[in-house]
Coordinates of C-alpha atoms (C1' of nucleotides) in Angstrom, one line a residue:
Chain A
M1 CA 11.8 -24.0 -5.0
S2 CA 9.7 -25.5 -2.3
A3 CA 7.2 -23.4 -0.5
S4 CA 8.8 -21.8 2.5
V5 CA 6.4 -20.8 5.2
T6 CA 7.0 -17.1 4.6
S7 CA 6.2 -17.4 0.9
R8 CA 3.0 -19.1 1.8
A9 CA 1.8 -16.0 3.6
L10 CA 2.9 -14.0 0.6
D11 CA 1.0 -16.3 -1.7
L12 CA -2.0 -15.6 0.3
L13 CA -1.5 -11.9 -0.1
G14 CA -0.9 -12.5 -3.8
A15 CA -4.5 -13.8 -4.0
F16 CA -5.7 -10.2 -3.9
D17 CA -5.8 -8.1 -7.0
T18 CA -7.8 -5.4 -8.5
D19 CA -10.6 -7.7 -9.3
H20 CA -10.5 -9.5 -6.0
R21 CA -10.2 -6.8 -3.3
A22 CA -12.3 -8.8 -0.8
L23 CA -12.1 -12.6 -0.4
T24 CA -13.5 -15.1 2.0
L25 CA -11.2 -17.4 3.8
S26 CA -12.0 -20.3 1.5
A27 CA -11.6 -18.2 -1.6
L28 CA -8.2 -17.2 -0.3
A29 CA -7.3 -20.8 0.3
R30 CA -8.5 -21.8 -3.1
R31 CA -6.7 -19.0 -4.9
S32 CA -3.4 -19.6 -3.2
S33 CA -3.7 -23.4 -3.3
L34 CA -3.4 -23.9 0.4
P35 CA -5.3 -26.3 2.6
L36 CA -8.1 -24.5 4.4
A37 CA -6.8 -25.1 7.8
T38 CA -3.4 -23.7 6.8
A39 CA -4.9 -20.7 5.2
H40 CA -7.0 -20.2 8.3
R41 CA -4.0 -20.0 10.5
L42 CA -1.9 -17.8 8.3
V43 CA -4.8 -15.4 7.7
G44 CA -5.2 -15.3 11.4
E45 CA -1.7 -14.1 11.8
L46 CA -1.9 -11.6 9.0
H47 CA -5.1 -10.3 10.5
R48 CA -3.6 -10.0 14.0
W49 CA -0.8 -8.0 12.6
G50 CA -3.0 -5.7 10.6
A51 CA -2.0 -6.8 7.1
L52 CA -5.5 -8.0 6.6
A53 CA -8.8 -6.6 7.8
R54 CA -12.0 -8.3 8.1
L55 CA -15.3 -6.8 6.8
D56 CA -18.6 -7.3 8.6
S57 CA -19.4 -9.7 5.9
G58 CA -16.6 -11.9 7.0
E59 CA -14.5 -11.3 3.9
Y60 CA -10.9 -10.3 4.2
V61 CA -9.4 -7.3 2.6
I62 CA -5.9 -5.7 2.6
G63 CA -5.5 -3.9 6.0
R64 CA -4.6 -0.5 6.9
R65 CA -1.1 -1.5 7.9
L66 CA -0.2 -2.7 4.5
W67 CA -1.7 0.5 3.1
D68 CA 0.7 2.4 5.3
L69 CA 3.6 0.3 4.2
G70 CA 2.7 0.7 0.6
L71 CA 2.9 4.4 0.9
L72 CA 6.5 4.1 2.1
A73 CA 7.5 2.4 -1.2
P74 CA 9.8 4.7 -3.1
V75 CA 7.8 4.0 -6.3
Q76 CA 9.1 7.2 -7.7
A77 CA 8.3 8.9 -4.5
G78 CA 10.4 11.9 -5.4
L79 CA 8.9 12.1 -8.8
R80 CA 5.3 12.0 -7.5
Q81 CA 6.0 14.6 -4.9
A82 CA 7.7 16.9 -7.3
A83 CA 4.9 16.4 -9.9
S84 CA 1.9 16.7 -7.6
P85 CA 1.5 20.5 -7.7
F86 CA 2.0 20.6 -11.5
L87 CA -0.6 17.9 -12.0
H88 CA -3.0 20.0 -10.0
D89 CA -2.2 23.0 -12.1
L90 CA -2.7 21.1 -15.2
Y91 CA -6.0 19.7 -14.0
G92 CA -7.1 23.2 -13.0
A93 CA -6.2 24.6 -16.5
T94 CA -7.9 21.8 -18.5
L95 CA -10.3 20.0 -16.2
A96 CA -9.3 16.8 -18.0
T97 CA -8.0 13.6 -16.6
V98 CA -4.3 14.0 -15.9
H99 CA -1.8 11.1 -15.7
L100 CA 1.7 10.5 -14.5
A101 CA 3.1 7.2 -15.6
V102 CA 6.4 5.3 -15.8
R103 CA 7.4 2.2 -17.7
D104 CA 7.2 -1.1 -15.9
G105 CA 8.6 -3.9 -18.1
T106 CA 6.6 -3.6 -21.3
E107 CA 3.7 -1.9 -19.7
V108 CA 2.7 1.5 -18.5
L109 CA 2.4 1.9 -14.8
Y110 CA 0.2 4.8 -13.7
I111 CA 1.7 6.3 -10.5
D112 CA -0.6 9.3 -10.2
R113 CA -3.9 10.4 -11.6
L114 CA -6.3 13.2 -11.3
S115 CA -9.8 13.3 -12.6
G116 CA -12.9 15.4 -12.0
H117 CA -16.6 14.7 -12.5
D118 CA -16.6 16.2 -15.9
S119 CA -13.6 14.2 -17.2
V120 CA -13.8 11.6 -19.8
P121 CA -14.2 8.2 -18.1
V122 CA -11.0 6.2 -18.5
V123 CA -9.8 2.8 -17.5
S124 CA -6.6 3.8 -15.8
K125 CA -6.2 3.8 -12.0
I126 CA -3.3 4.6 -9.8
G127 CA -1.3 1.4 -9.7
S128 CA -2.8 -0.1 -12.8
R129 CA -0.9 -1.2 -15.8
L130 CA -1.9 -0.7 -19.4
P131 CA -0.3 -1.7 -22.8
M132 CA 2.2 0.8 -24.1
H133 CA 1.1 0.9 -27.7
A134 CA -2.5 2.0 -26.9
T135 CA -1.8 4.9 -24.6
G136 CA -0.3 8.4 -25.1
V137 CA 2.1 8.0 -22.1
G138 CA 3.0 4.6 -23.4
K139 CA 4.0 5.9 -26.8
V140 CA 6.2 8.5 -25.2
L141 CA 7.9 6.0 -22.9
L142 CA 8.4 3.7 -25.9
A143 CA 9.9 6.6 -28.0
Y144 CA 12.4 7.5 -25.3
G145 CA 13.0 4.1 -23.7
P146 CA 15.3 1.2 -24.4
E147 CA 15.3 -0.2 -27.9
E148 CA 14.7 -3.7 -26.7
V149 CA 11.4 -2.7 -25.1
L150 CA 10.2 -1.2 -28.4
T151 CA 11.1 -4.4 -30.2
E152 CA 9.3 -6.5 -27.8
V153 CA 6.2 -4.4 -27.8
L154 CA 6.2 -4.2 -31.6
G155 CA 5.9 -8.0 -31.6
N156 CA 2.8 -8.1 -29.5
L157 CA 0.3 -5.4 -30.5
T158 CA -2.9 -6.7 -29.0
R159 CA -6.1 -5.0 -30.1
V160 CA -8.1 -3.1 -27.5
T161 CA -10.6 -1.1 -29.6
A162 CA -11.3 -0.8 -33.3
Y163 CA -8.7 2.0 -33.4
T164 CA -5.9 0.3 -31.7
I165 CA -2.7 0.2 -33.7
T166 CA -1.8 -3.4 -34.4
Q167 CA 0.6 -3.0 -37.4
P168 CA 4.2 -2.8 -36.2
A169 CA 5.1 -0.5 -39.1
R170 CA 2.4 2.0 -38.3
L171 CA 3.4 2.1 -34.6
L172 CA 7.0 2.5 -35.5
D173 CA 6.1 5.4 -37.8
Q174 CA 4.3 7.1 -34.9
I175 CA 7.1 6.5 -32.5
R176 CA 9.4 8.3 -34.9
R177 CA 7.1 11.2 -35.1
V178 CA 6.9 11.3 -31.3
R179 CA 10.7 11.6 -31.2
A180 CA 10.5 14.4 -33.8
D181 CA 7.6 16.3 -32.3
G182 CA 8.3 15.8 -28.6
Y183 CA 4.8 14.6 -27.9
A184 CA 2.4 11.7 -28.6
T185 CA -1.3 11.4 -29.2
T186 CA -3.9 8.7 -29.3
G187 CA -7.4 8.6 -30.7
E188 CA -9.7 6.1 -29.1
E189 CA -7.0 3.5 -29.2
M190 CA -7.5 2.4 -25.6
S191 CA -11.1 3.3 -25.0
L192 CA -13.8 4.8 -27.3
G193 CA -14.5 8.4 -26.8
A194 CA -11.1 9.1 -25.3
C195 CA -8.2 10.8 -26.9
S196 CA -4.9 11.7 -25.3
V197 CA -1.8 13.8 -25.5
A198 CA 1.4 13.0 -23.6
V199 CA 4.9 14.5 -23.2
P200 CA 8.1 13.1 -21.7
V201 CA 9.2 14.2 -18.2
R202 CA 13.0 14.5 -17.9
G203 CA 15.1 14.0 -14.8
A204 CA 18.2 15.7 -13.6
D205 CA 20.4 14.2 -16.3
R206 CA 17.9 15.0 -19.1
E207 CA 17.0 11.4 -19.4
V208 CA 13.3 10.6 -19.7
V209 CA 12.0 9.4 -16.3
A210 CA 8.2 9.5 -16.8
A211 CA 5.5 10.6 -19.0
L212 CA 2.8 13.1 -18.4
G213 CA -0.5 12.7 -20.2
I214 CA -4.0 14.1 -20.5
V215 CA -7.2 12.6 -21.7
V216 CA -9.9 14.5 -23.5
P217 CA -12.9 13.6 -25.6
D218 CA -11.5 15.3 -28.7
L219 CA -8.3 17.0 -29.5
R220 CA -8.7 18.4 -33.0
R221 CA -9.0 22.0 -31.9
E222 CA -7.2 21.9 -28.5
R223 CA -4.1 20.1 -29.4
A224 CA -1.7 23.0 -29.5
R225 CA -2.9 24.4 -26.2
L226 CA -2.8 21.1 -24.5
V227 CA 0.7 20.3 -25.7
S228 CA 2.1 23.6 -24.5
A229 CA 0.3 23.2 -21.1
L230 CA 1.8 19.7 -20.8
Q231 CA 5.3 20.9 -21.7
V232 CA 5.2 23.7 -19.2
A233 CA 4.2 21.3 -16.5
A234 CA 6.8 18.8 -17.6
Q235 CA 9.5 21.4 -17.4
G236 CA 8.3 22.5 -14.0
I237 CA 8.6 19.0 -12.8
T238 CA 12.1 18.7 -14.2
R239 CA 13.1 21.9 -12.5
T240 CA 11.8 20.7 -9.2
L241 CA 13.5 17.3 -9.6
T242 CA 16.8 18.9 -10.3
S243 CA 16.7 21.5 -7.6
V244 CA 15.4 19.3 -4.8
E245 CA 18.0 16.7 -3.8
W246 CA 16.4 13.3 -3.3
K247 CA 18.7 11.1 -1.4
Chain B
M1 CA 2.4 -15.0 21.8
S2 CA 5.4 -16.8 20.5
A3 CA 7.0 -15.6 17.4
S4 CA 5.6 -17.6 14.6
V5 CA 7.6 -17.6 11.4
T6 CA 5.1 -15.5 9.5
S7 CA 5.0 -12.9 12.2
R8 CA 8.8 -12.7 12.0
A9 CA 8.6 -11.7 8.4
L10 CA 5.9 -9.2 9.3
D11 CA 8.1 -7.8 12.1
L12 CA 10.8 -7.2 9.5
L13 CA 8.3 -5.2 7.4
G14 CA 7.3 -3.4 10.6
A15 CA 10.9 -2.1 10.9
F16 CA 10.0 0.4 8.1
D17 CA 8.3 3.6 8.9
T18 CA 8.3 7.2 7.6
D19 CA 11.6 7.9 9.2
H20 CA 13.1 4.6 8.0
R21 CA 12.2 4.1 4.4
A22 CA 15.5 2.5 3.5
L23 CA 17.3 0.1 5.8
T24 CA 20.4 -2.1 5.4
L25 CA 20.1 -5.8 6.2
S26 CA 21.7 -5.4 9.6
A27 CA 19.6 -2.4 10.5
L28 CA 16.6 -4.5 9.6
A29 CA 17.8 -7.3 11.8
R30 CA 18.5 -4.9 14.7
R31 CA 15.2 -3.1 14.5
S32 CA 13.2 -6.3 14.4
S33 CA 15.3 -8.1 17.0
L34 CA 16.1 -11.0 14.7
P35 CA 19.5 -12.8 14.4
L36 CA 21.3 -11.6 11.3
A37 CA 21.3 -14.9 9.6
T38 CA 17.5 -15.3 10.1
A39 CA 16.9 -11.8 8.8
H40 CA 19.0 -12.5 5.9
R41 CA 17.0 -15.5 4.8
L42 CA 13.6 -13.8 5.4
V43 CA 14.6 -10.6 3.6
G44 CA 15.8 -12.8 0.8
E45 CA 12.3 -14.4 0.5
L46 CA 10.6 -11.0 0.7
H47 CA 12.9 -9.6 -1.9
R48 CA 12.3 -12.5 -4.3
W49 CA 8.6 -12.1 -4.0
G50 CA 8.8 -8.4 -4.6
A51 CA 7.8 -7.2 -1.2
L52 CA 11.1 -5.5 -0.8
A53 CA 13.4 -3.9 -3.3
R54 CA 17.1 -3.4 -3.1
L55 CA 18.6 -0.1 -3.9
D56 CA 22.0 0.3 -5.6
S57 CA 23.4 1.2 -2.2
G58 CA 22.4 -2.2 -0.9
E59 CA 19.7 -0.9 1.3
Y60 CA 16.3 -2.4 1.2
V61 CA 13.0 -0.5 0.7
I62 CA 9.4 -1.5 0.4
G63 CA 8.9 -3.0 -3.0
R64 CA 6.5 -2.2 -5.8
R65 CA 4.4 -5.3 -5.1
L66 CA 3.6 -4.1 -1.6
W67 CA 2.8 -0.7 -3.0
D68 CA 0.3 -2.4 -5.4
L69 CA -1.2 -4.3 -2.5
G70 CA -1.5 -1.2 -0.4
L71 CA -3.5 0.4 -3.1
L72 CA -6.1 -2.4 -2.9
A73 CA -6.7 -1.6 0.7
P74 CA -10.2 -0.3 1.2
V75 CA -9.0 2.5 3.4
Q76 CA -12.1 4.4 2.7
A77 CA -11.7 3.5 -0.9
G78 CA -15.3 4.5 -1.6
L79 CA -14.9 7.7 0.2
R80 CA -11.6 8.7 -1.5
Q81 CA -13.0 7.9 -4.9
A82 CA -16.2 9.8 -4.2
A83 CA -14.3 12.8 -2.8
S84 CA -11.5 13.0 -5.3
P85 CA -13.3 15.3 -7.8
F86 CA -14.6 17.6 -5.1
L87 CA -11.2 17.9 -3.6
H88 CA -9.9 19.0 -7.0
D89 CA -12.7 21.5 -7.3
L90 CA -12.0 22.9 -3.9
Y91 CA -8.3 23.1 -4.7
G92 CA -9.1 24.9 -8.0
A93 CA -11.4 27.4 -6.2
T94 CA -9.0 28.2 -3.3
L95 CA -5.5 27.1 -4.4
A96 CA -5.0 26.1 -0.8
T97 CA -4.0 22.8 0.7
V98 CA -7.0 20.5 0.8
H99 CA -7.3 17.6 3.2
L100 CA -9.6 14.6 3.6
A101 CA -9.2 12.8 6.9
V102 CA -10.8 10.2 9.1
R103 CA -10.3 9.3 12.7
D104 CA -8.0 6.5 13.6
G105 CA -8.0 5.8 17.3
T106 CA -7.4 9.1 18.9
E107 CA -5.5 10.6 16.0
V108 CA -6.4 12.1 12.6
L109 CA -5.5 9.9 9.6
Y110 CA -5.1 11.9 6.4
I111 CA -6.4 9.8 3.5
D112 CA -6.0 12.3 0.8
R113 CA -4.4 15.6 0.3
L114 CA -3.9 18.2 -2.5
S115 CA -1.5 21.0 -2.4
G116 CA 0.1 23.3 -4.9
H117 CA 3.3 25.2 -5.0
D118 CA 1.7 28.3 -3.6
S119 CA 0.1 26.5 -0.7
V120 CA 1.1 27.0 2.9
P121 CA 3.7 24.4 3.8
V122 CA 2.1 21.9 6.2
V123 CA 3.2 18.8 8.0
S124 CA 0.5 16.4 6.9
K125 CA 1.1 13.7 4.3
I126 CA -1.2 11.1 2.9
G127 CA -1.1 8.3 5.4
S128 CA 0.3 10.4 8.2
R129 CA -1.4 10.8 11.6
L130 CA -1.7 14.0 13.6
P131 CA -3.2 14.9 17.0
M132 CA -6.9 15.7 16.9
H133 CA -6.8 18.7 19.1
A134 CA -4.5 20.7 17.0
T135 CA -6.0 20.3 13.6
G136 CA -9.3 21.6 12.0
V137 CA -10.3 18.2 10.7
G138 CA -9.4 16.7 14.1
K139 CA -11.7 19.1 15.9
V140 CA -14.5 18.2 13.6
L141 CA -14.0 14.5 14.1
L142 CA -13.9 15.1 17.8
A143 CA -17.1 17.0 17.8
Y144 CA -19.0 14.4 15.9
G145 CA -17.3 11.3 17.1
P146 CA -17.8 9.0 20.1
E147 CA -17.7 10.6 23.5
E148 CA -15.0 8.3 24.8
V149 CA -12.6 9.5 22.2
L150 CA -13.2 13.1 23.2
T151 CA -12.6 12.2 26.9
E152 CA -9.4 10.5 26.1
V153 CA -8.1 13.3 23.9
L154 CA -9.0 15.9 26.6
G155 CA -6.8 14.0 29.0
N156 CA -3.7 14.3 26.8
L157 CA -3.4 17.7 25.1
T158 CA 0.2 17.8 24.1
R159 CA 1.6 21.2 23.0
V160 CA 2.8 21.6 19.5
T161 CA 3.1 25.3 18.9
A162 CA 2.7 28.3 21.2
Y163 CA -0.9 28.4 20.1
T164 CA -1.9 24.8 20.7
I165 CA -4.9 24.5 23.0
T166 CA -3.7 22.6 26.0
Q167 CA -6.5 23.4 28.5
P168 CA -9.3 20.8 28.4
A169 CA -12.0 23.4 29.2
R170 CA -11.0 25.6 26.3
L171 CA -11.0 22.7 23.8
L172 CA -14.4 21.5 25.1
D173 CA -15.7 25.0 24.6
Q174 CA -14.5 25.0 21.0
I175 CA -15.9 21.5 20.4
R176 CA -19.3 22.8 21.5
R177 CA -19.0 25.7 19.1
V178 CA -18.1 23.3 16.3
R179 CA -21.3 21.4 17.0
A180 CA -23.3 24.6 16.9
D181 CA -21.6 26.1 13.9
G182 CA -21.0 23.1 11.8
Y183 CA -17.4 23.9 11.1
A184 CA -14.1 24.1 13.0
T185 CA -11.1 26.4 12.7
T186 CA -7.5 26.5 13.9
G187 CA -5.0 29.3 14.1
E188 CA -1.4 28.2 14.1
E189 CA -2.1 25.4 16.6
M190 CA -0.3 22.8 14.6
S191 CA 2.3 24.8 12.7
L192 CA 3.0 28.5 12.7
G193 CA 1.7 30.5 9.8
A194 CA -1.0 27.9 9.0
C195 CA -4.7 28.4 9.8
S196 CA -7.4 25.9 8.9
V197 CA -11.1 25.4 8.4
A198 CA -12.8 22.1 8.3
V199 CA -16.3 20.7 8.0
P200 CA -17.8 17.2 8.5
V201 CA -18.5 14.9 5.6
R202 CA -21.6 12.7 6.1
G203 CA -22.3 9.3 4.8
A204 CA -25.5 7.6 3.6
D205 CA -27.0 7.6 7.1
R206 CA -26.1 11.1 7.9
E207 CA -23.4 10.0 10.3
V208 CA -20.1 11.8 10.0
V209 CA -17.6 9.6 8.1
A210 CA -14.8 12.0 7.5
A211 CA -13.7 15.6 7.7
L212 CA -12.8 17.9 4.9
G213 CA -10.4 20.7 5.6
I214 CA -8.4 23.5 4.1
V215 CA -5.2 25.2 5.2
V216 CA -4.6 28.9 4.5
P217 CA -2.2 31.5 5.8
D218 CA -4.9 33.6 7.3
L219 CA -8.6 33.3 7.5
R220 CA -9.8 36.5 9.0
R221 CA -11.4 37.8 5.8
E222 CA -11.9 34.6 3.9
R223 CA -13.7 32.5 6.5
A224 CA -17.2 32.8 5.2
R225 CA -16.3 32.0 1.6
L226 CA -14.1 29.0 2.6
V227 CA -16.8 27.6 4.9
S228 CA -19.4 27.7 2.2
A229 CA -17.0 26.3 -0.4
L230 CA -16.2 23.4 2.0
Q231 CA -19.8 22.8 2.7
V232 CA -20.7 22.6 -0.9
A233 CA -17.9 20.1 -1.5
A234 CA -18.9 18.1 1.6
Q235 CA -22.5 17.9 0.4
G236 CA -21.3 16.8 -3.0
I237 CA -19.3 14.0 -1.5
T238 CA -22.3 12.9 0.5
R239 CA -24.5 12.9 -2.5
T240 CA -22.0 10.8 -4.4
L241 CA -21.6 8.4 -1.5
T242 CA -25.4 7.9 -1.2
S243 CA -26.0 7.5 -4.9
V244 CA -23.2 5.1 -5.7
E245 CA -23.5 1.7 -4.1
W246 CA -20.2 0.5 -2.6
K247 CA -20.4 -3.1 -2.1
Chain C
dA1 C1' 48.5 -5.1 9.4
dC2 C1' 44.7 -4.7 12.3
dT3 C1' 39.9 -3.4 13.5
dT4 C1' 35.2 -2.7 12.7
dG5 C1' 31.0 -3.4 10.4
dC6 C1' 28.9 -5.1 6.8
dC7 C1' 26.9 -9.4 3.9
dT8 C1' 26.7 -14.4 2.8
dT9 C1' 26.8 -19.5 3.3
dC10 C1' 26.7 -23.8 5.8
dC11 C1' 24.5 -27.4 8.4
dA12 C1' 23.0 -30.3 12.6
dT13 C1' 19.4 -29.7 15.8
dC14 C1' 14.9 -29.4 17.3
dC15 C1' 10.5 -27.5 17.5
dA16 C1' 6.8 -25.1 15.3
dC17 C1' 4.3 -25.6 11.2
dC18 C1' 1.3 -28.8 8.8
dG19 C1' -3.1 -30.4 7.5
dG20 C1' -6.4 -34.3 8.0
dA21 C1' -10.3 -34.8 10.7
dA22 C1' -14.0 -33.6 13.6
dG23 C1' -17.4 -30.3 15.1
dG24 C1' -19.9 -25.8 14.8
dT25 C1' -22.5 -22.3 12.3
dT26 C1' -25.2 -20.3 8.9
dG27 C1' -28.5 -20.3 5.2
dG28 C1' -31.1 -22.5 1.7
dT29 C1' -34.6 -26.2 0.0
dC30 C1' -38.2 -29.6 0.3
Chain D
dG1 C1' -38.3 -29.8 11.1
dA2 C1' -35.1 -32.5 8.8
dC3 C1' -31.7 -32.5 5.5
dC4 C1' -27.9 -30.6 2.9
dA5 C1' -24.2 -27.7 1.4
dA6 C1' -20.8 -24.4 2.2
dC7 C1' -18.8 -22.0 5.1
dC8 C1' -15.5 -21.3 9.4
dT9 C1' -12.9 -22.9 13.6
dT10 C1' -10.2 -25.9 16.7
dC11 C1' -7.4 -29.8 17.8
dC12 C1' -3.1 -32.4 17.9
dG13 C1' 0.7 -35.8 16.7
dG14 C1' 4.5 -36.5 13.3
dT15 C1' 8.0 -34.6 10.6
dG16 C1' 10.4 -31.6 7.6
dG17 C1' 11.9 -27.2 7.2
dA18 C1' 13.1 -23.1 9.8
dT19 C1' 16.6 -21.7 13.0
dG20 C1' 20.8 -19.2 14.3
dG21 C1' 25.7 -19.9 15.9
dA22 C1' 29.9 -20.1 13.6
dA23 C1' 33.0 -19.2 10.0
dG24 C1' 34.5 -16.8 6.1
dG25 C1' 34.6 -12.9 2.6
dC26 C1' 34.6 -8.1 1.5
dA27 C1' 35.2 -3.1 1.9
dA28 C1' 36.6 1.1 4.5
dG29 C1' 38.8 3.3 7.9
dT30 C1' 43.0 3.8 11.2

DNA sequence: ACTTGCCTTCCATCCACCGGAAGGTTGGTC
DNA sequence: GACCAACCTTCCGGTGGATGGAAGGCAAGT
């Protein structure tokens, strides 16, 4: 359990997150609980290798080489590649923010996103994680995911906006409806002024591998059109996934 | 110059590249010239931390945590964010493959890409590097980049297809025309059946920070329309870049 | 039964990491 | 200009943890 030298370098990297993209040496040392001199040396090595880059300001940021490496991660690489054209189509047809997400533990992990200038501003980013119970894609993944996950999520419904569903019974009700209808919706449950629709994306064995969602300001009128556009796209993705072999 | 322990872990990571996304432990050890036992321990640490993931087959791949980290890299983060909506617009208007690229050394680095099902198949991927003299975006970046880079590239014009420009004088001639016209074109110089148009993207100080390109099967008729669409998009990106402050 | 190529564990040696301390730099305040 | 605070950088001796050869286990192929 002791801190091996490698893990110290990793702890340093772990000091970076979405709210801390650029850190000074001393901030890095503080955040990773390492003596300054030690951090200095390790950061030097990481920098030399290209894992970290240094801004003019002297702050360190994640370097290009780690970016490269990150792109090699098979975080649903096949899925993303297969989905990409359909996401564009969907965006072209609706001009709304389009999301592709998978489940990561008890959260939703956004693995791709498109949004234009006119789209509703939303919190999600590629790589960000959001609670399942407050997002359209989340509800879909809950409805078609393992029962344990649903149980766990039901026990921890944190409020985000005034419209967030926090009563287990109500969420469960909605989840049942998702299973019946084949799609999920939200109304300002994650951020005000943003509603969403989402459908499941199935893989080669018909199991649900991801969720495809769209965010619009209002879906009272559009719902039917959006659902069918989403379903067409989801089917297209499935077709691509089953035809292309991904070793 | 000696192999510090941290750099060994990094060497291990360096064993991964686009052609080697999944490696067995012994392959990793071989590719990074480390004794198997050492590699075993280091890989174990990286795996525990989440830098590496293990497939069912036993092979290791880049893990989700490194993917996360990579997304934090400011590889033109501001540029990508500013450009994203315009890329979508451009894609919507042309249904062709759209590229956003910057110069990295003497190569072109693609930092964003959109392509649909109907688009011309191309070799570029996000994160991939291609030679400057055989791509539209590359010619643009050559025309507006440092003179030294141009000199170096001129000295090393490797052939890719039958149409690749390999005579320095001819390339220089084209570069001059790019400066005069404000856009560059290619005709099957990188891959057969693919032509491209590209324009420079300027930053806050009017300096060229990136290139925006589009790939089509044929540009005899369309050229004028594509160039103007590209220029509109490039100006939009510049406007966004100058209005949004990127700390 | 033998070979080949993986992965994993062990442990005594030794050297490379550790980190306190000292010194340098920048920038702010009186 | 003198002082202070908060950074960053370099140095170096002692020591504790990384090292990697060796041995053993497992699976597949001959």
